[in-house]
Coordinates of N, CA, C and O in Angstrom, one line a residue:
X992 N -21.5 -15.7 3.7 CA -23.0 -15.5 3.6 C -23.4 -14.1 3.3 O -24.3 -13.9 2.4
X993 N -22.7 -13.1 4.0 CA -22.9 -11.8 3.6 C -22.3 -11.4 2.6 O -21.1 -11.6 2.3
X994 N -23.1 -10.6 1.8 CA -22.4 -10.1 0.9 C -22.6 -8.5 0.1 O -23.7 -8.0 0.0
X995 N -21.7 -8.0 -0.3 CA -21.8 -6.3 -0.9 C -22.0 -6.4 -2.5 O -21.3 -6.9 -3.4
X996 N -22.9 -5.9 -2.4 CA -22.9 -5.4 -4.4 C -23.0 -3.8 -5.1 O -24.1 -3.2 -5.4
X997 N -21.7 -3.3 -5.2 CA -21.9 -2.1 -5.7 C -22.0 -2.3 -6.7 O -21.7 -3.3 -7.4
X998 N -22.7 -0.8 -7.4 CA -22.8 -0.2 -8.6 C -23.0 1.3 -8.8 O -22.9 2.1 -7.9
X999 N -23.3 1.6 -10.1 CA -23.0 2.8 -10.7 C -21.8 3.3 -11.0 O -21.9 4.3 -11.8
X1000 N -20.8 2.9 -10.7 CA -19.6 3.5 -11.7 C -19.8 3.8 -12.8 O -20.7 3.3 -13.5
X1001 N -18.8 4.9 -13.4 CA -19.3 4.8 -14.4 C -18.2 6.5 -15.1 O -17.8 7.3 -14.2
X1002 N -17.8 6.6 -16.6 CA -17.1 7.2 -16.7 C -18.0 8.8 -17.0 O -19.1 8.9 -17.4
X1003 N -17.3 9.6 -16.6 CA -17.9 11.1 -16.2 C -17.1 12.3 -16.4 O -15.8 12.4 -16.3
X1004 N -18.2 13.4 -16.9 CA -17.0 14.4 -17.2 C -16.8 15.2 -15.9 O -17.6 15.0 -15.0
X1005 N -15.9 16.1 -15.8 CA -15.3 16.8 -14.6 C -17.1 17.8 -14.6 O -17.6 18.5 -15.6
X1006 N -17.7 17.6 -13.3 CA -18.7 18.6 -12.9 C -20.1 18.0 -13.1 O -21.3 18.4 -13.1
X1007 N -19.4 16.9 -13.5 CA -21.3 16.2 -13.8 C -21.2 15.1 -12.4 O -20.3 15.3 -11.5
X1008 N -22.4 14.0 -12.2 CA -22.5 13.4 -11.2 C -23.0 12.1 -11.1 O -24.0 11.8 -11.6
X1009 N -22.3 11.1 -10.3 CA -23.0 10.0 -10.3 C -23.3 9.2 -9.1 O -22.5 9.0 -8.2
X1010 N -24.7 8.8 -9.1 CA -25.1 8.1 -7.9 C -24.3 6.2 -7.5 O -24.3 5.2 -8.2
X1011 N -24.0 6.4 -6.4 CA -23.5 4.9 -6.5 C -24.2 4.3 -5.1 O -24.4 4.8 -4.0
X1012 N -24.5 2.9 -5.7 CA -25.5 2.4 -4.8 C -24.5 0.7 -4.6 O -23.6 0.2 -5.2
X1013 N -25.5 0.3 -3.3 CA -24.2 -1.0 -2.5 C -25.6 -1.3 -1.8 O -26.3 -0.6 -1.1
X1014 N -25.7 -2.6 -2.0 CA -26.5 -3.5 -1.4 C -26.1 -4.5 -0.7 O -25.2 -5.1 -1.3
X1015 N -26.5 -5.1 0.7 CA -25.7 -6.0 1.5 C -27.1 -7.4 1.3 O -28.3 -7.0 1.3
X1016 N -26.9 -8.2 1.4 CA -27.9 -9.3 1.2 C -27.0 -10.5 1.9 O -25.8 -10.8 1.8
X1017 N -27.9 -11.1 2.5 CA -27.9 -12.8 3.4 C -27.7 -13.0 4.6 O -28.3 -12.0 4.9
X1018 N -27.3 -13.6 5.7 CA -27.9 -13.7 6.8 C -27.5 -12.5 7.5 O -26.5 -12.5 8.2
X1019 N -28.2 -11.3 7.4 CA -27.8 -9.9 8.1 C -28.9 -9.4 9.4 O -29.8 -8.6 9.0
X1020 N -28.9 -9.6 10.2 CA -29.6 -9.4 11.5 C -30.0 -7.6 11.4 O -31.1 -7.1 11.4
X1021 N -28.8 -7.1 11.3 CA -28.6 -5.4 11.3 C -27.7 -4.8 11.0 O -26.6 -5.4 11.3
X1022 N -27.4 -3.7 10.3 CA -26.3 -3.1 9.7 C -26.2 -1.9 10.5 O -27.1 -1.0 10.4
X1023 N -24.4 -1.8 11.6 CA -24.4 -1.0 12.3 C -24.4 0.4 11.4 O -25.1 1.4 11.5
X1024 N -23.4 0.2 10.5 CA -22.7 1.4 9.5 C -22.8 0.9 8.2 O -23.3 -0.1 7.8
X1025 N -22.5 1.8 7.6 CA -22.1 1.4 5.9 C -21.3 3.0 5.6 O -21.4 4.1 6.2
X1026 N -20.5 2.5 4.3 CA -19.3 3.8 3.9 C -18.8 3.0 3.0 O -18.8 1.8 2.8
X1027 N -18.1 4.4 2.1 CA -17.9 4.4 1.2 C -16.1 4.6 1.3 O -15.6 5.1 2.3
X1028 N -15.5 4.2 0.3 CA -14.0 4.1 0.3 C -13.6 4.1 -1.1 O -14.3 3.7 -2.1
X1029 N -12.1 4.6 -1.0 CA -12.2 4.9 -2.6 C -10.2 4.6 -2.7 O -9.5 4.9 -1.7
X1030 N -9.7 4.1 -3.8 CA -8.2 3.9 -4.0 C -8.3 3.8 -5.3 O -8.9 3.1 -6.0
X1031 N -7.1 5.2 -5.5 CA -7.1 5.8 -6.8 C -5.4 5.5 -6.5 O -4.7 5.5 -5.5
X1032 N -4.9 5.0 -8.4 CA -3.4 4.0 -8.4 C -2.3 4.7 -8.0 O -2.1 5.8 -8.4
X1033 N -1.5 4.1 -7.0 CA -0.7 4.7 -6.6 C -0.9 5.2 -5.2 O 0.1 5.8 -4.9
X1034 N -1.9 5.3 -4.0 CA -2.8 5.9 -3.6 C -3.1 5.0 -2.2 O -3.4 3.8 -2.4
X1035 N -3.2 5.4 -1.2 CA -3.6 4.3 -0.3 C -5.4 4.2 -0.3 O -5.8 4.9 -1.2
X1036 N -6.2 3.6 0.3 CA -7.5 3.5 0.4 C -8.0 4.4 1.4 O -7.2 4.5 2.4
X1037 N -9.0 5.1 1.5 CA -9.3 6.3 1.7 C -10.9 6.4 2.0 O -11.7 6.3 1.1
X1038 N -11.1 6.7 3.1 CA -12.7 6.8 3.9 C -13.3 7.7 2.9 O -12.6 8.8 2.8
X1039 N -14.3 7.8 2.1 CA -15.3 9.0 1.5 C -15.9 9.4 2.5 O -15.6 10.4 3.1
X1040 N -16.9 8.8 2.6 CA -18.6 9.1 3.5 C -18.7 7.3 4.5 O -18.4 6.1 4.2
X1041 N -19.1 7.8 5.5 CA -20.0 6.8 6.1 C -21.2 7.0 6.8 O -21.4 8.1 7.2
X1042 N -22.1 6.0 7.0 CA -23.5 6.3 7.9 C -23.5 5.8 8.7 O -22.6 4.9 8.6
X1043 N -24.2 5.8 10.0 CA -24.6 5.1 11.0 C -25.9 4.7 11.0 O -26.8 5.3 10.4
X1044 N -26.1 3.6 11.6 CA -27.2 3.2 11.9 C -28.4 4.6 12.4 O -29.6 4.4 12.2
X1045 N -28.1 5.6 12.8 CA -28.9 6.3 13.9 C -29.0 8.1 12.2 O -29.7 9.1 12.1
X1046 N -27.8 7.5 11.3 CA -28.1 8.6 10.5 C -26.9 9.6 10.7 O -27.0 10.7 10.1
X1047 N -25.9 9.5 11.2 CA -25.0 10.0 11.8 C -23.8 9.8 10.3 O -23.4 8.8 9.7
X1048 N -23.5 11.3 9.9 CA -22.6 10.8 8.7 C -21.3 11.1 9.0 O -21.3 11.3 10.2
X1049 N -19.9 11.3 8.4 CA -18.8 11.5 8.6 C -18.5 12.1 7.1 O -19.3 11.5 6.4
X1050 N -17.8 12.8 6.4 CA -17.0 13.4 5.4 C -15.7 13.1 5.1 O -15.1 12.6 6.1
X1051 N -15.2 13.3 4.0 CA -13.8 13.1 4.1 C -13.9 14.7 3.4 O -14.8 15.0 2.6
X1052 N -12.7 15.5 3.9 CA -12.5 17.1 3.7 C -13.1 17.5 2.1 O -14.0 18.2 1.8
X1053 N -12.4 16.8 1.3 CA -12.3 16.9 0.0 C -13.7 16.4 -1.0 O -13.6 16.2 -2.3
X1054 N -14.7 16.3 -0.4 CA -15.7 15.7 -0.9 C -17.1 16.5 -0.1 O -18.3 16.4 -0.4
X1055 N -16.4 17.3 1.0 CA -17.7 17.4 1.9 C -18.4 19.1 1.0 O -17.6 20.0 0.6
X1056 N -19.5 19.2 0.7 CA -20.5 19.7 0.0 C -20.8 19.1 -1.6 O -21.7 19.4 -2.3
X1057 N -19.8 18.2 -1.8 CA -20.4 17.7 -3.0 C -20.8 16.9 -2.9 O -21.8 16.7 -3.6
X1058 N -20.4 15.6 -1.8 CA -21.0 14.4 -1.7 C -21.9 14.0 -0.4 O -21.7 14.5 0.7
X1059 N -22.9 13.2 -0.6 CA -23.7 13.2 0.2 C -24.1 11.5 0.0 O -24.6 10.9 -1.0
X1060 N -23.9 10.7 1.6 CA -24.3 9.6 1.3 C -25.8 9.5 2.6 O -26.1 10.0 3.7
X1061 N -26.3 8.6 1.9 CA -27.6 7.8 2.7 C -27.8 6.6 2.5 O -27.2 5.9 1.8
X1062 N -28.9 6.1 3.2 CA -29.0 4.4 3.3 C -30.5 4.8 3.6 O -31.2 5.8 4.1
X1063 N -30.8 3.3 2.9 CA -32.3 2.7 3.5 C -32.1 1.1 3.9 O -31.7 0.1 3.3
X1064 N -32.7 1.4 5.1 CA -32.4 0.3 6.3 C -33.3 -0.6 5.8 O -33.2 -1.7 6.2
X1065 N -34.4 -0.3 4.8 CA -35.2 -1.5 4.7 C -34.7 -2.5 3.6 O -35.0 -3.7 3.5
X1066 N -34.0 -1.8 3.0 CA -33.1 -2.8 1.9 C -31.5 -2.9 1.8 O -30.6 -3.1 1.0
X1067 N -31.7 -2.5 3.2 CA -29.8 -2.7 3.3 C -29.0 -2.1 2.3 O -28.2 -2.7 1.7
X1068 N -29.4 -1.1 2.2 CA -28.5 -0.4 0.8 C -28.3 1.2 1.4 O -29.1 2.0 1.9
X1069 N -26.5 1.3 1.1 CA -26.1 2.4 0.9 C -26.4 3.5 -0.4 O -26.1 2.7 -1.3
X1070 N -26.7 4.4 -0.9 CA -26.0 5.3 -1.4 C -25.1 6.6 -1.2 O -25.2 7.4 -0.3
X1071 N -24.0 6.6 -2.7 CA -23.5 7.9 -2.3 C -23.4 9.0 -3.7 O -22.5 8.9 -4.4
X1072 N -24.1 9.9 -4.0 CA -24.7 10.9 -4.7 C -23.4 11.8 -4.7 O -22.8 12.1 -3.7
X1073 N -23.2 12.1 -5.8 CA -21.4 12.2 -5.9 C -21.6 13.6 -7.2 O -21.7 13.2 -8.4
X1074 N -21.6 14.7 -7.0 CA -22.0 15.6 -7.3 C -20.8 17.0 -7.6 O -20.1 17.4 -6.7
X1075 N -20.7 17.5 -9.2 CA -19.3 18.1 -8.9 C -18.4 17.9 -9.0 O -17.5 18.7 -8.7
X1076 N -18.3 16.3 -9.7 CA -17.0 15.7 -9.5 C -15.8 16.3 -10.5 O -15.9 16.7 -11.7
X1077 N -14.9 16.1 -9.5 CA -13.1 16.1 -10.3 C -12.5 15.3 -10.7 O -12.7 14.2 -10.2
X1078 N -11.7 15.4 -11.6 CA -11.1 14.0 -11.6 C -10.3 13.5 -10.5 O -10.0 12.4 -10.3
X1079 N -9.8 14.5 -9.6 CA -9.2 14.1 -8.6 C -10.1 12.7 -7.7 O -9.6 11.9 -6.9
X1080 N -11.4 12.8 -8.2 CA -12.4 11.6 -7.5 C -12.0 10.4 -8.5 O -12.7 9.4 -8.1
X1081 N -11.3 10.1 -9.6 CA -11.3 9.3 -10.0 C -10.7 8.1 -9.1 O -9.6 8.4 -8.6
X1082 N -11.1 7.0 -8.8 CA -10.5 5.8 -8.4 C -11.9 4.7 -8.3 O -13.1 4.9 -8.8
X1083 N -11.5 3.7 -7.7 CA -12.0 2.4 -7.4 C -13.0 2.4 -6.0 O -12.5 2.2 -4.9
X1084 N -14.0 2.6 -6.1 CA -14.8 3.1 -4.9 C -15.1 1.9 -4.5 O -15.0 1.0 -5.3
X1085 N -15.5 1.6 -3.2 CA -15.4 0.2 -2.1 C -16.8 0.3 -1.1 O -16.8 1.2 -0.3
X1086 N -17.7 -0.4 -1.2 CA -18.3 -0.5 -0.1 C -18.3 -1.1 1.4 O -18.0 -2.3 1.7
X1087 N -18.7 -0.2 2.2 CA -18.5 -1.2 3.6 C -19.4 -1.3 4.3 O -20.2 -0.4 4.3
X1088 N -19.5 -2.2 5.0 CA -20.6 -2.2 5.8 C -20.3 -2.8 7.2 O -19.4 -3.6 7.2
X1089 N -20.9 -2.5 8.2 CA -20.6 -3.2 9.8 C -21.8 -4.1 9.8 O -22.9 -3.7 10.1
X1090 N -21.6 -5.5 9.5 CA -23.0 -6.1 9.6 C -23.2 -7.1 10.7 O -22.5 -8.2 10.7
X1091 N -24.2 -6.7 11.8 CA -24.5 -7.8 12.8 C -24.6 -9.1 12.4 O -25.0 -9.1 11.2
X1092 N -24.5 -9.9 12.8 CA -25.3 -11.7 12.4 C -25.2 -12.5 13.4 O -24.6 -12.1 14.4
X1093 N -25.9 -13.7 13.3 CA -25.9 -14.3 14.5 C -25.4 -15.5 14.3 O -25.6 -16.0 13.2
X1094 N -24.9 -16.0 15.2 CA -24.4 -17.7 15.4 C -24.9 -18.1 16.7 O -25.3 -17.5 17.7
X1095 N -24.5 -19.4 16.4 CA -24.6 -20.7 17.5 C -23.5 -21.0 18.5 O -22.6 -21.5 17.9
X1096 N -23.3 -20.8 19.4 CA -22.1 -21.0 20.2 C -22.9 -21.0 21.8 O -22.9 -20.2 22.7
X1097 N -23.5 -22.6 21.5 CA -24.2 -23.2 22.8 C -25.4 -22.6 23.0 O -26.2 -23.3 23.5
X1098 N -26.0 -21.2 22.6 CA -26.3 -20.8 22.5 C -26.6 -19.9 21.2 O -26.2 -20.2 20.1
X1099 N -27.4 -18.7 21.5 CA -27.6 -18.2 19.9 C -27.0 -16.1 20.5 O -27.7 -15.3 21.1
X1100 N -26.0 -16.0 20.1 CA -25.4 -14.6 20.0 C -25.2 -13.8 18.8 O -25.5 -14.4 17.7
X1101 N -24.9 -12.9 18.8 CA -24.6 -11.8 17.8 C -23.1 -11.4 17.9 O -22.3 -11.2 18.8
X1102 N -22.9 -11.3 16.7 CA -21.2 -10.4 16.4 C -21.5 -9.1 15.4 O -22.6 -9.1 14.7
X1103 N -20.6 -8.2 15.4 CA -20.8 -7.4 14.4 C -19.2 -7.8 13.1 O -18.1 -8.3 13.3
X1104 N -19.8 -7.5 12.3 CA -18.4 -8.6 11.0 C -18.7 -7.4 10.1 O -19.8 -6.9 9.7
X1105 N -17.3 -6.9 9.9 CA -16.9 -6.2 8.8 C -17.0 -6.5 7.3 O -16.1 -7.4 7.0
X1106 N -17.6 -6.2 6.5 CA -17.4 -6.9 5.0 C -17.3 -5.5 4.3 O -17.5 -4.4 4.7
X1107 N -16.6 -6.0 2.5 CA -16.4 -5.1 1.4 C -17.4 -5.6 0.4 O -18.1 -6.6 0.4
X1108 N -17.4 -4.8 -0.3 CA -17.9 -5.0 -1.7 C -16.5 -5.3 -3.0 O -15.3 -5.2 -2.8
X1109 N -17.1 -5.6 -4.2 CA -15.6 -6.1 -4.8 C -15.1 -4.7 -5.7 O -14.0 -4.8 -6.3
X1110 N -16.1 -3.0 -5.8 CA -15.2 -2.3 -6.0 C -16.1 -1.3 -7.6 O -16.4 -1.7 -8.7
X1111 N -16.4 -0.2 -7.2 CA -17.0 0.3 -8.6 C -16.3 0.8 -9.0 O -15.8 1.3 -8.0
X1112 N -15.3 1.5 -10.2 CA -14.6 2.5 -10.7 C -15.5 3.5 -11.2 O -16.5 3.2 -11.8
X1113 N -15.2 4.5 -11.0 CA -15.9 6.0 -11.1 C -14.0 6.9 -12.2 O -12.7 7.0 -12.1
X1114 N -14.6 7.2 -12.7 CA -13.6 7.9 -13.7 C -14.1 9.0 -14.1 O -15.1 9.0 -14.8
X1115 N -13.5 10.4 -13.6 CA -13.9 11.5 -13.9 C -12.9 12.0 -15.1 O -11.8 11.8 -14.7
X1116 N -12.9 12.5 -16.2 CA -12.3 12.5 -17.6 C -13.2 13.5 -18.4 O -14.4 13.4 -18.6
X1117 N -12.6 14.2 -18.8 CA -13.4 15.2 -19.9 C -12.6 14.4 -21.6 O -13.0 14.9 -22.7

């Protein structure tokens, strides 16, 4: 029922910038976190940025003053403003999100359920 839709990928020269945006839509109560992940070939998958519900961000070393992610909670959407880039940034960027929902089990409860998005490629290339 939940689900991620990234965008903006998109091919780029070394020092220019692109915004990439991730939308979560369907039965979503609350979104604890959202973050960004990235796997370039050959390469394991790799935390960029994440947010917290409260605004709370995290970095990955290699990205921290060029990249900058935020969210608006009113439309369940991440972005991450990608600023500077190298081609070392080139790979397959991934959205995540911590999304509460609720079920039925005799009662009516809450879980928090991890979901992806299906993946933007960002290609930094002069």
């Amino acid at each position: 029922q939940v689900q991620l839709v990234e965008s903006g990928g998109a091919l780029v020269q070394p020092g220019g910038s692109l915004r990439l945006s991730c939308a979560a839509s369907g039965s979503i109560v609350s979104i604890n976190a959202m973050g960004w992940y990235r796997q370039a070939p050959g390469k394991e998958r790799e935390l960029v940025a994440r947010i917290t519900s409260s605004d709370n961000t995290n970095y990955a070393d290699s990205v921290k003053g060029r990249f900058t992610i935020s969210r608006d909670n009113a439309k369940n959407t991440v972005y991450l403003q990608m600023n500077s880039l190298k081609p070392e940034d080139t790979a397959l960027y991934y959205c995540n999100a911590d999304v509460v929902v609720r079920f039925y089990g005799g009662s009516y409860y809450y879980r928090t359920e991890a979901h992806w998005g299906q993946g933007t490629q960002v290609t930094v290339s002069s």
